Amino acid sequence: MSASRKSIPAKPRLLPARTLFMLPAAASLLAGLNAALLLLDLPAPLNTVHWGEVHGMVLALGFVGTLVALERAVALGRRAGYLSPLLLGAGSVLLLSDVPRFAGKLGLLAGMAALVWVYLPLWRRQRDHAVLIQLLGAALGTGAAILWLGGVDMALLLPWLVAFLVLSIAGERVELARICMGPLAGTRALQLSWLLTFAVVASLLNPAWGSIGFGLVLAALALWLAAHDVARRTIRATGATRFMASCMLAGYGWLLVAAITWCFGLPGTRAAYDTVIHAVFLGFTISMVIAHSSSILPAILRRPLPYRPMMWAPAILLWAGLLLRLWIGNGLGYDWAWRAGGVANVLALLLFLALAVASVLIGEPRPKPAAPVPPAADRPGSGTSLLAPKPPGIGPADGARPMPGTNPAARPPRSGLSISLREPEE
């Protein structure tokens, strides 16, 4: 074998056909950001006023719901499982078009019902608490779609949407980190999930007291997840591990902000309503999407999404924008901060989307070549040199065999040409 032969670079894998299901999700995200600018009374690329009326459902079910359904369809491994992301994406696109809104609402309802069906064989396969928690979340998301189809006000069905997103992510965290959470983690998380489900129903039947109960249970779930998640330990690591832990802990913090706001009753004012929506959908959900993007997207795309330090930029911009919008804007009543924070959130999502696409296309970063290690005699402070005579009695004589029990790698190098079968690095 010739030592000068160059290694043949591997051809990049083709994207699987299921990648097409992500196109409606991406369109839903971009349309939701366009509508967000219009709701902030700012210029937007497209002046489509009716998008502002549906942008909440488009982002919650059309974007996040499609990602959740697509990841679950991959886990199921059946073609029928892809019916859920197909219907959710189609329903979201119909909502953004000029067709009657009823068609889009019906598409979202059918997609969420199909997601519930996907969880049933997953539950029969595993019989795991984490799957049951996610099944509860999908059922509550289906309830939100039914209520919206029936004309229920968004403020009343908001707990149903929040529970869908929170339980889907909570079940995922229990599934991934059950070893570190302890043997009773699944049972405790399931108990809190059932309490949250009852609180969601109570918030619809009695909005005044039910909303307070929903806020209390949501706060308990957020605190339990933050206290038992492995992110509390991995935050001390470096690189991608610390980045993921930071995003997850920040997400729990924003979820707690929304829960505390709900503890004061039904969020009827603009400031309270804006706070709970964006603390959950941006602070919690998007932080978790960013944290898990390096594990979820590669499972869908069959391409790695490597961590790069610049990914901190959209995450920090997202949290800074939320702090400006919710604290100074909604809390202190400054409209300029409310708009500036909203613009920062839009830029953060666009920046993360661009970095994720670029990172997938570029691939894994090339490792830096290791610096050659000098011989021990040439290291500073060794006190010896290659030209210095060898002290007597140290090491075998030239050409002598090593003593039995000694390391063969310690024998002196032989003279002549050395042939290595290792491929040279480019």
CSV table of C-alpha atoms in Angstrom, one decimal:
chain,number,residue,atom,x,y,z
A,1,MET,CA,0.0,0.0,0.0
A,2,SER,CA,1.4,3.4,-1.0
A,3,ALA,CA,1.8,5.9,1.8
A,4,SER,CA,1.1,8.7,-0.6
A,5,ARG,CA,-2.3,7.6,-1.6
A,6,LYS,CA,-5.0,10.2,-0.8
A,7,SER,CA,-8.2,9.2,1.0
A,8,ILE,CA,-11.3,9.5,-1.1
A,9,PRO,CA,-13.8,12.0,0.5
A,10,ALA,CA,-17.1,10.5,1.3
A,11,LYS,CA,-20.1,11.7,-0.7
A,12,PRO,CA,-22.6,13.7,1.3
A,13,ARG,CA,-25.8,11.8,2.1
A,14,LEU,CA,-28.9,12.8,0.2
A,15,LEU,CA,-31.7,14.4,2.3
A,16,PRO,CA,-34.5,11.9,2.9
A,17,ALA,CA,-37.9,12.5,1.4
A,18,ARG,CA,-39.4,13.3,4.8
A,19,THR,CA,-37.4,16.6,4.7
A,20,LEU,CA,-40.2,17.9,2.5
A,21,PHE,CA,-42.5,17.9,5.6
A,22,MET,CA,-40.3,20.6,7.1
A,23,LEU,CA,-41.0,23.1,4.3
A,24,PRO,CA,-44.6,23.9,5.5
A,25,ALA,CA,-43.1,24.2,9.1
A,26,ALA,CA,-40.5,26.7,7.8
A,27,ALA,CA,-43.1,28.6,5.9
A,28,SER,CA,-45.3,28.8,9.0
A,29,LEU,CA,-42.3,30.1,11.0
A,30,LEU,CA,-41.6,32.8,8.5
A,31,ALA,CA,-45.2,33.8,8.1
A,32,GLY,CA,-45.6,34.0,11.9
A,33,LEU,CA,-42.6,36.3,12.1
A,34,ASN,CA,-44.1,38.5,9.4
A,35,ALA,CA,-47.3,38.7,11.3
A,36,ALA,CA,-45.4,39.5,14.5
A,37,LEU,CA,-43.9,42.6,12.9
A,38,LEU,CA,-47.4,43.7,11.8
A,39,LEU,CA,-48.8,43.2,15.3
A,40,LEU,CA,-45.9,45.4,16.6
A,41,ASP,CA,-47.1,48.1,14.2
A,42,LEU,CA,-43.9,47.8,12.2
A,43,PRO,CA,-43.3,47.4,8.5
A,44,ALA,CA,-43.1,43.8,7.3
A,45,PRO,CA,-42.1,42.2,4.0
A,46,LEU,CA,-45.7,41.1,3.3
A,47,ASN,CA,-48.7,43.3,4.3
A,48,THR,CA,-51.1,40.4,5.0
A,49,VAL,CA,-53.2,41.6,7.9
A,50,HIS,CA,-55.2,38.3,8.3
A,51,TRP,CA,-52.0,36.5,9.2
A,52,GLY,CA,-52.0,38.3,12.5
A,53,GLU,CA,-55.4,36.7,13.4
A,54,VAL,CA,-54.0,33.2,13.0
A,55,HIS,CA,-50.3,33.5,13.7
A,56,GLY,CA,-50.6,32.0,17.2
A,57,MET,CA,-52.1,28.7,15.9
A,58,VAL,CA,-49.7,28.8,12.9
A,59,LEU,CA,-46.7,29.0,15.1
A,60,ALA,CA,-47.9,26.6,17.9
A,61,LEU,CA,-49.4,23.8,15.7
A,62,GLY,CA,-48.2,24.6,12.2
A,63,PHE,CA,-44.5,25.1,13.2
A,64,VAL,CA,-43.8,23.4,16.5
A,65,GLY,CA,-46.6,20.8,16.1
A,66,THR,CA,-45.2,19.7,12.7
A,67,LEU,CA,-41.7,19.3,14.2
A,68,VAL,CA,-43.1,17.3,17.1
A,69,ALA,CA,-45.2,15.1,14.8
A,70,LEU,CA,-42.3,14.6,12.3
A,71,GLU,CA,-40.0,13.5,15.1
A,72,ARG,CA,-42.6,11.1,16.5
A,73,ALA,CA,-43.2,9.7,13.0
A,74,VAL,CA,-39.5,8.9,12.6
A,75,ALA,CA,-39.6,7.2,16.0
A,76,LEU,CA,-42.6,5.1,14.9
A,77,GLY,CA,-41.0,4.0,11.7
A,78,ARG,CA,-44.3,3.6,9.7
A,79,ARG,CA,-45.4,5.5,6.7
A,80,ALA,CA,-48.8,6.1,8.2
A,81,GLY,CA,-47.1,8.1,10.9
A,82,TYR,CA,-46.2,10.9,8.5
A,83,LEU,CA,-49.9,11.7,8.0
A,84,SER,CA,-49.8,13.9,11.1
A,85,PRO,CA,-47.0,16.3,10.0
A,86,LEU,CA,-48.6,16.3,6.5
A,87,LEU,CA,-52.0,17.4,7.7
A,88,LEU,CA,-50.6,19.9,10.2
A,89,GLY,CA,-48.4,21.5,7.6
A,90,ALA,CA,-51.2,21.6,5.1
A,91,GLY,CA,-53.6,23.1,7.6
A,92,SER,CA,-51.2,25.8,8.5
A,93,VAL,CA,-50.6,26.7,4.8
A,94,LEU,CA,-54.4,26.8,4.2
A,95,LEU,CA,-54.7,29.2,7.1
A,96,LEU,CA,-52.2,31.5,5.5
A,97,SER,CA,-53.9,31.3,2.1
A,98,ASP,CA,-57.1,33.0,0.9
A,99,VAL,CA,-59.3,29.8,1.2
A,100,PRO,CA,-62.0,29.8,3.9
A,101,ARG,CA,-60.4,29.6,7.3
A,102,PHE,CA,-62.6,26.6,8.2
A,103,ALA,CA,-60.4,24.4,5.9
A,104,GLY,CA,-57.2,25.3,7.7
A,105,LYS,CA,-58.8,24.7,11.1
A,106,LEU,CA,-60.0,21.3,10.0
A,107,GLY,CA,-56.6,20.5,8.7
A,108,LEU,CA,-55.0,21.3,12.1
A,109,LEU,CA,-57.6,19.2,13.9
A,110,ALA,CA,-57.0,16.2,11.6
A,111,GLY,CA,-53.2,16.6,12.1
A,112,MET,CA,-53.5,16.6,15.9
A,113,ALA,CA,-55.9,13.7,15.9
A,114,ALA,CA,-53.4,11.8,13.7
A,115,LEU,CA,-50.6,12.7,16.3
A,116,VAL,CA,-52.7,11.1,19.0
A,117,TRP,CA,-52.9,8.0,16.9
A,118,VAL,CA,-49.1,7.9,16.5
A,119,TYR,CA,-48.6,7.8,20.2
A,120,LEU,CA,-50.9,4.8,20.7
A,121,PRO,CA,-48.5,2.2,19.0
A,122,LEU,CA,-45.5,4.0,20.6
A,123,TRP,CA,-47.2,3.4,24.0
A,124,ARG,CA,-47.9,-0.2,23.2
A,125,ARG,CA,-44.3,-0.6,22.2
A,126,GLN,CA,-42.7,0.9,25.4
A,127,ARG,CA,-45.4,1.2,28.1
A,128,ASP,CA,-43.4,4.1,29.3
A,129,HIS,CA,-44.5,7.1,31.4
A,130,ALA,CA,-42.7,9.5,29.1
A,131,VAL,CA,-44.8,8.4,26.1
A,132,LEU,CA,-48.0,8.7,28.2
A,133,ILE,CA,-47.1,12.3,29.2
A,134,GLN,CA,-46.6,13.2,25.5
A,135,LEU,CA,-49.9,11.4,24.6
A,136,LEU,CA,-51.7,13.6,27.2
A,137,GLY,CA,-50.1,16.7,25.6
A,138,ALA,CA,-51.3,15.6,22.1
A,139,ALA,CA,-54.8,15.0,23.4
A,140,LEU,CA,-54.9,18.5,24.9
A,141,GLY,CA,-53.5,20.0,21.6
A,142,THR,CA,-56.4,18.2,19.8
A,143,GLY,CA,-58.8,19.8,22.3
A,144,ALA,CA,-57.4,23.2,21.5
A,145,ALA,CA,-58.0,22.6,17.8
A,146,ILE,CA,-61.6,21.5,18.5
A,147,LEU,CA,-62.3,24.5,20.6
A,148,TRP,CA,-60.8,26.8,17.9
A,149,LEU,CA,-62.9,25.2,15.3
A,150,GLY,CA,-65.9,25.8,17.5
A,151,GLY,CA,-65.1,29.5,17.8
A,152,VAL,CA,-63.9,29.6,21.4
A,153,ASP,CA,-61.9,32.7,22.2
A,154,MET,CA,-58.1,32.3,22.1
A,155,ALA,CA,-57.6,33.5,25.7
A,156,LEU,CA,-59.7,30.5,26.9
A,157,LEU,CA,-58.0,27.9,24.7
A,158,LEU,CA,-54.5,29.2,25.4
A,159,PRO,CA,-54.0,26.8,28.4
A,160,TRP,CA,-54.7,23.9,26.1
A,161,LEU,CA,-52.0,25.0,23.6
A,162,VAL,CA,-49.6,25.7,26.4
A,163,ALA,CA,-50.2,22.2,27.9
A,164,PHE,CA,-49.6,20.6,24.5
A,165,LEU,CA,-46.2,22.2,24.2
A,166,VAL,CA,-45.1,21.8,27.8
A,167,LEU,CA,-46.1,18.2,28.1
A,168,SER,CA,-44.6,17.3,24.7
A,169,ILE,CA,-41.2,18.7,25.9
A,170,ALA,CA,-41.5,17.5,29.4
A,171,GLY,CA,-42.1,13.9,28.2
A,172,GLU,CA,-39.1,14.3,25.9
A,173,ARG,CA,-36.9,15.4,28.8
A,174,VAL,CA,-38.0,12.5,31.0
A,175,GLU,CA,-37.4,10.1,28.2
A,176,LEU,CA,-33.9,11.4,27.6
A,177,ALA,CA,-32.7,12.0,31.2
A,178,ARG,CA,-34.6,9.4,33.3
A,179,ILE,CA,-31.4,7.9,34.6
A,180,CYS,CA,-30.3,11.2,36.1
A,181,MET,CA,-33.8,12.1,37.3
A,182,GLY,CA,-34.1,8.9,39.4
A,183,PRO,CA,-36.3,5.8,39.3
A,184,LEU,CA,-39.5,7.7,40.3
A,185,ALA,CA,-39.1,10.5,37.8
A,186,GLY,CA,-41.6,9.1,35.3
A,187,THR,CA,-44.2,8.6,38.0
A,188,ARG,CA,-43.8,12.0,39.5
A,189,ALA,CA,-43.8,13.7,36.1
A,190,LEU,CA,-46.9,11.8,35.1
A,191,GLN,CA,-48.7,12.8,38.3
A,192,LEU,CA,-48.0,16.5,37.6
A,193,SER,CA,-49.1,16.0,34.0
A,194,TRP,CA,-52.5,14.7,35.1
A,195,LEU,CA,-52.8,17.6,37.5
A,196,LEU,CA,-52.0,20.0,34.7
A,197,THR,CA,-54.6,18.3,32.5
A,198,PHE,CA,-57.3,18.7,35.1
A,199,ALA,CA,-56.3,22.4,35.6
A,200,VAL,CA,-56.6,23.0,31.8
A,201,VAL,CA,-60.2,21.7,31.9
A,202,ALA,CA,-60.9,23.8,35.0
A,203,SER,CA,-59.6,26.9,33.3
A,204,LEU,CA,-62.2,26.5,30.6
A,205,LEU,CA,-65.1,25.7,33.0
A,206,ASN,CA,-64.2,28.5,35.5
A,207,PRO,CA,-61.7,30.9,34.0
A,208,ALA,CA,-61.3,33.0,37.1
A,209,TRP,CA,-60.3,30.2,39.6
A,210,GLY,CA,-59.3,27.7,37.0
A,211,SER,CA,-56.6,30.0,35.6
A,212,ILE,CA,-55.1,30.4,39.1
A,213,GLY,CA,-55.0,26.6,39.5
A,214,PHE,CA,-53.4,26.2,36.1
A,215,GLY,CA,-50.7,28.7,37.0
A,216,LEU,CA,-49.9,26.9,40.3
A,217,VAL,CA,-49.6,23.5,38.7
A,218,LEU,CA,-47.6,24.9,35.8
A,219,ALA,CA,-45.2,26.5,38.3
A,220,ALA,CA,-44.9,23.2,40.2
A,221,LEU,CA,-44.1,21.3,37.0
A,222,ALA,CA,-41.5,23.9,35.9
A,223,LEU,CA,-39.8,23.8,39.2
A,224,TRP,CA,-39.8,20.0,39.3
A,225,LEU,CA,-38.3,19.8,35.8
A,226,ALA,CA,-35.6,22.4,36.6
A,227,ALA,CA,-34.7,20.7,39.9
A,228,HIS,CA,-34.4,17.2,38.4
A,229,ASP,CA,-33.1,17.8,34.9
A,230,VAL,CA,-29.5,16.8,34.2
A,231,ALA,CA,-28.9,20.3,32.9
A,232,ARG,CA,-28.3,21.5,36.4
A,233,ARG,CA,-25.1,19.4,36.3
A,234,THR,CA,-24.1,19.7,32.7
A,235,ILE,CA,-24.1,23.5,33.0
A,236,ARG,CA,-20.6,23.2,34.4
A,237,ALA,CA,-19.4,21.5,31.2
A,238,THR,CA,-18.1,23.3,28.1
A,239,GLY,CA,-18.9,23.5,24.5
A,240,ALA,CA,-22.2,22.0,23.1
A,241,THR,CA,-23.1,20.4,26.5
A,242,ARG,CA,-23.0,23.7,28.3
A,243,PHE,CA,-24.9,25.4,25.5
A,244,MET,CA,-27.7,22.9,25.6
A,245,ALA,CA,-27.9,23.0,29.4
A,246,SER,CA,-28.1,26.8,29.4
A,247,CYS,CA,-30.9,26.8,26.9
A,248,MET,CA,-32.9,24.2,28.9
A,249,LEU,CA,-32.5,26.1,32.2
A,250,ALA,CA,-33.4,29.4,30.6
A,251,GLY,CA,-36.5,27.7,29.1
A,252,TYR,CA,-37.6,26.5,32.6
A,253,GLY,CA,-37.1,30.0,33.9
A,254,TRP,CA,-39.3,31.6,31.2
A,255,LEU,CA,-42.0,28.9,31.8
A,256,LEU,CA,-42.0,29.9,35.5
A,257,VAL,CA,-42.5,33.6,34.5
A,258,ALA,CA,-45.6,32.6,32.6
A,259,ALA,CA,-46.9,30.4,35.4
A,260,ILE,CA,-46.5,33.1,38.0
A,261,THR,CA,-48.4,35.5,35.7
A,262,TRP,CA,-51.2,33.0,35.5
A,263,CYS,CA,-51.3,32.7,39.3
A,264,PHE,CA,-52.8,36.2,39.4
A,265,GLY,CA,-55.9,35.0,37.4
A,266,LEU,CA,-57.0,35.0,33.8
A,267,PRO,CA,-54.5,37.2,31.8
A,268,GLY,CA,-57.1,39.7,30.6
A,269,THR,CA,-54.9,42.7,30.1
A,270,ARG,CA,-52.7,43.2,27.0
A,271,ALA,CA,-49.5,43.1,29.1
A,272,ALA,CA,-50.4,39.9,31.0
A,273,TYR,CA,-51.6,38.2,27.8
A,274,ASP,CA,-48.5,39.2,25.9
A,275,THR,CA,-46.3,38.0,28.8
A,276,VAL,CA,-47.8,34.5,29.1
A,277,ILE,CA,-47.8,33.9,25.3
A,278,HIS,CA,-44.2,34.9,24.6
A,279,ALA,CA,-42.8,33.6,27.8
A,280,VAL,CA,-44.1,30.1,26.8
A,281,PHE,CA,-43.9,30.1,23.1
A,282,LEU,CA,-40.6,32.0,22.7
A,283,GLY,CA,-38.8,31.7,26.1
A,284,PHE,CA,-39.7,28.1,26.9
A,285,THR,CA,-40.5,26.4,23.6
A,286,ILE,CA,-37.9,28.0,21.3
A,287,SER,CA,-35.2,27.7,23.9
A,288,MET,CA,-36.0,24.0,24.0
A,289,VAL,CA,-36.0,23.7,20.2
A,290,ILE,CA,-32.6,25.4,20.1
A,291,ALA,CA,-31.3,23.1,22.8
A,292,HIS,CA,-32.5,19.9,21.1
A,293,SER,CA,-31.9,20.9,17.5
A,294,SER,CA,-28.6,19.1,17.4
A,295,SER,CA,-30.3,15.8,18.3
A,296,ILE,CA,-33.8,16.1,16.7
A,297,LEU,CA,-32.9,17.6,13.3
A,298,PRO,CA,-30.2,15.1,12.5
A,299,ALA,CA,-32.7,12.2,13.2
A,300,ILE,CA,-35.0,13.8,10.6
A,301,LEU,CA,-32.4,15.0,8.0
A,302,ARG,CA,-29.8,12.3,8.4
A,303,ARG,CA,-27.3,15.1,8.4
A,304,PRO,CA,-25.4,16.3,11.5
A,305,LEU,CA,-26.1,19.7,13.0
A,306,PRO,CA,-22.8,20.4,14.6
A,307,TYR,CA,-22.5,22.9,17.5
A,308,ARG,CA,-20.7,26.1,16.8
A,309,PRO,CA,-19.9,28.8,19.3
A,310,MET,CA,-21.8,31.4,17.2
A,311,MET,CA,-25.0,29.6,18.1
A,312,TRP,CA,-24.9,31.5,21.4
A,313,ALA,CA,-25.8,34.7,19.5
A,314,PRO,CA,-29.4,33.9,18.6
A,315,ALA,CA,-30.0,32.4,22.1
A,316,ILE,CA,-28.7,35.4,23.9
A,317,LEU,CA,-30.5,37.8,21.6
A,318,LEU,CA,-33.8,35.9,22.2
A,319,TRP,CA,-33.5,36.1,25.9
A,320,ALA,CA,-32.4,39.7,25.9
A,321,GLY,CA,-35.3,40.6,23.6
A,322,LEU,CA,-37.8,38.8,25.9
A,323,LEU,CA,-36.3,40.6,29.0
A,324,LEU,CA,-36.7,43.9,27.2
A,325,ARG,CA,-40.2,43.1,26.0
A,326,LEU,CA,-41.7,41.5,29.1
A,327,TRP,CA,-40.0,43.4,31.9
A,328,ILE,CA,-39.6,47.0,30.6
A,329,GLY,CA,-42.3,46.8,27.9
A,330,ASN,CA,-45.1,45.0,29.6
A,331,GLY,CA,-44.0,45.4,33.2
A,332,LEU,CA,-43.1,49.1,33.2
A,333,GLY,CA,-45.3,50.1,30.3
A,334,TYR,CA,-42.8,51.4,27.8
A,335,ASP,CA,-44.0,50.8,24.3
A,336,TRP,CA,-40.6,51.4,22.7
A,337,ALA,CA,-39.2,48.5,24.8
A,338,TRP,CA,-42.1,46.3,23.8
A,339,ARG,CA,-41.5,46.9,20.1
A,340,ALA,CA,-37.7,46.7,20.4
A,341,GLY,CA,-37.9,43.4,22.3
A,342,GLY,CA,-40.3,42.0,19.7
A,343,VAL,CA,-37.9,43.0,16.9
A,344,ALA,CA,-35.0,41.3,18.7
A,345,ASN,CA,-37.0,38.1,19.0
A,346,VAL,CA,-37.7,38.1,15.3
A,347,LEU,CA,-34.1,38.7,14.5
A,348,ALA,CA,-33.0,35.9,16.9
A,349,LEU,CA,-35.3,33.4,15.2
A,350,LEU,CA,-34.1,34.3,11.8
A,351,LEU,CA,-30.5,34.2,12.9
A,352,PHE,CA,-30.9,30.7,14.4
A,353,LEU,CA,-32.7,29.5,11.3
A,354,ALA,CA,-29.8,30.8,9.1
A,355,LEU,CA,-27.1,29.3,11.3
A,356,ALA,CA,-28.9,25.9,11.5
A,357,VAL,CA,-29.2,25.7,7.7
A,358,ALA,CA,-25.6,26.8,7.2
A,359,SER,CA,-24.3,24.4,9.9
A,360,VAL,CA,-26.1,21.4,8.2
A,361,LEU,CA,-24.8,22.3,4.8
A,362,ILE,CA,-21.2,22.9,6.0
A,363,GLY,CA,-21.1,19.8,8.1
A,364,GLU,CA,-18.8,18.8,10.9
A,365,PRO,CA,-15.9,21.2,11.5
A,366,ARG,CA,-12.5,19.7,10.7
A,367,PRO,CA,-10.6,18.8,13.8
A,368,LYS,CA,-7.4,20.8,14.4
A,369,PRO,CA,-4.2,18.7,13.9
A,370,ALA,CA,-2.5,17.8,17.1
A,371,ALA,CA,0.8,19.4,17.8
A,372,PRO,CA,3.7,17.0,17.6
A,373,VAL,CA,5.1,15.9,21.0
A,374,PRO,CA,8.8,16.3,21.2
A,375,PRO,CA,10.9,13.5,22.7
A,376,ALA,CA,11.4,13.6,26.4
A,377,ALA,CA,15.0,14.5,26.0
A,378,ASP,CA,14.1,17.6,24.0
A,379,ARG,CA,11.4,18.9,26.3
A,380,PRO,CA,12.2,22.1,28.2
A,381,GLY,CA,13.5,21.3,31.7
A,382,SER,CA,14.5,17.7,30.9
A,383,GLY,CA,18.2,18.5,31.3
A,384,THR,CA,19.3,16.1,28.5
A,385,SER,CA,19.7,16.4,24.7
A,386,LEU,CA,19.7,14.0,21.8
A,387,LEU,CA,23.4,14.8,21.4
A,388,ALA,CA,24.3,14.0,25.0
A,389,PRO,CA,25.7,10.6,25.7
A,390,LYS,CA,23.3,8.1,27.2
A,391,PRO,CA,24.0,7.4,30.9
A,392,PRO,CA,25.2,3.9,31.5
A,393,GLY,CA,22.7,1.4,32.7
A,394,ILE,CA,19.6,3.3,31.4
A,395,GLY,CA,17.7,1.5,28.6
A,396,PRO,CA,18.8,-1.5,26.5
A,397,ALA,CA,21.8,-1.3,24.3
A,398,ASP,CA,21.4,-0.7,20.6
A,399,GLY,CA,20.2,-3.8,18.8
A,400,ALA,CA,19.6,-5.7,22.1
A,401,ARG,CA,16.3,-7.3,22.7
A,402,PRO,CA,14.1,-5.9,25.5
A,403,MET,CA,14.1,-7.6,28.8
A,404,PRO,CA,11.1,-9.9,29.4
A,405,GLY,CA,8.1,-8.1,30.8
A,406,THR,CA,9.1,-4.7,29.4
A,407,ASN,CA,7.1,-2.7,27.0
A,408,PRO,CA,8.0,-3.5,23.4
A,409,ALA,CA,7.3,0.1,22.4
A,410,ALA,CA,10.3,1.1,24.6
A,411,ARG,CA,12.8,-0.5,22.3
A,412,PRO,CA,15.1,1.9,20.4
A,413,PRO,CA,14.1,2.7,16.9
A,414,ARG,CA,15.7,0.7,14.1
A,415,SER,CA,17.7,2.4,11.3
A,416,GLY,CA,16.4,2.3,7.8
A,417,LEU,CA,13.0,3.1,6.1
A,418,SER,CA,9.9,2.8,8.2
A,419,ILE,CA,6.7,2.0,6.3
A,420,SER,CA,3.4,3.0,7.9
A,421,LEU,CA,0.0,1.6,6.8
A,422,ARG,CA,-1.8,4.5,8.3
A,423,GLU,CA,-3.5,6.9,5.8
A,424,PRO,CA,-1.9,10.3,5.8
A,425,GLU,CA,-4.1,13.2,7.0
A,426,GLU,CA,-5.0,15.9,4.5
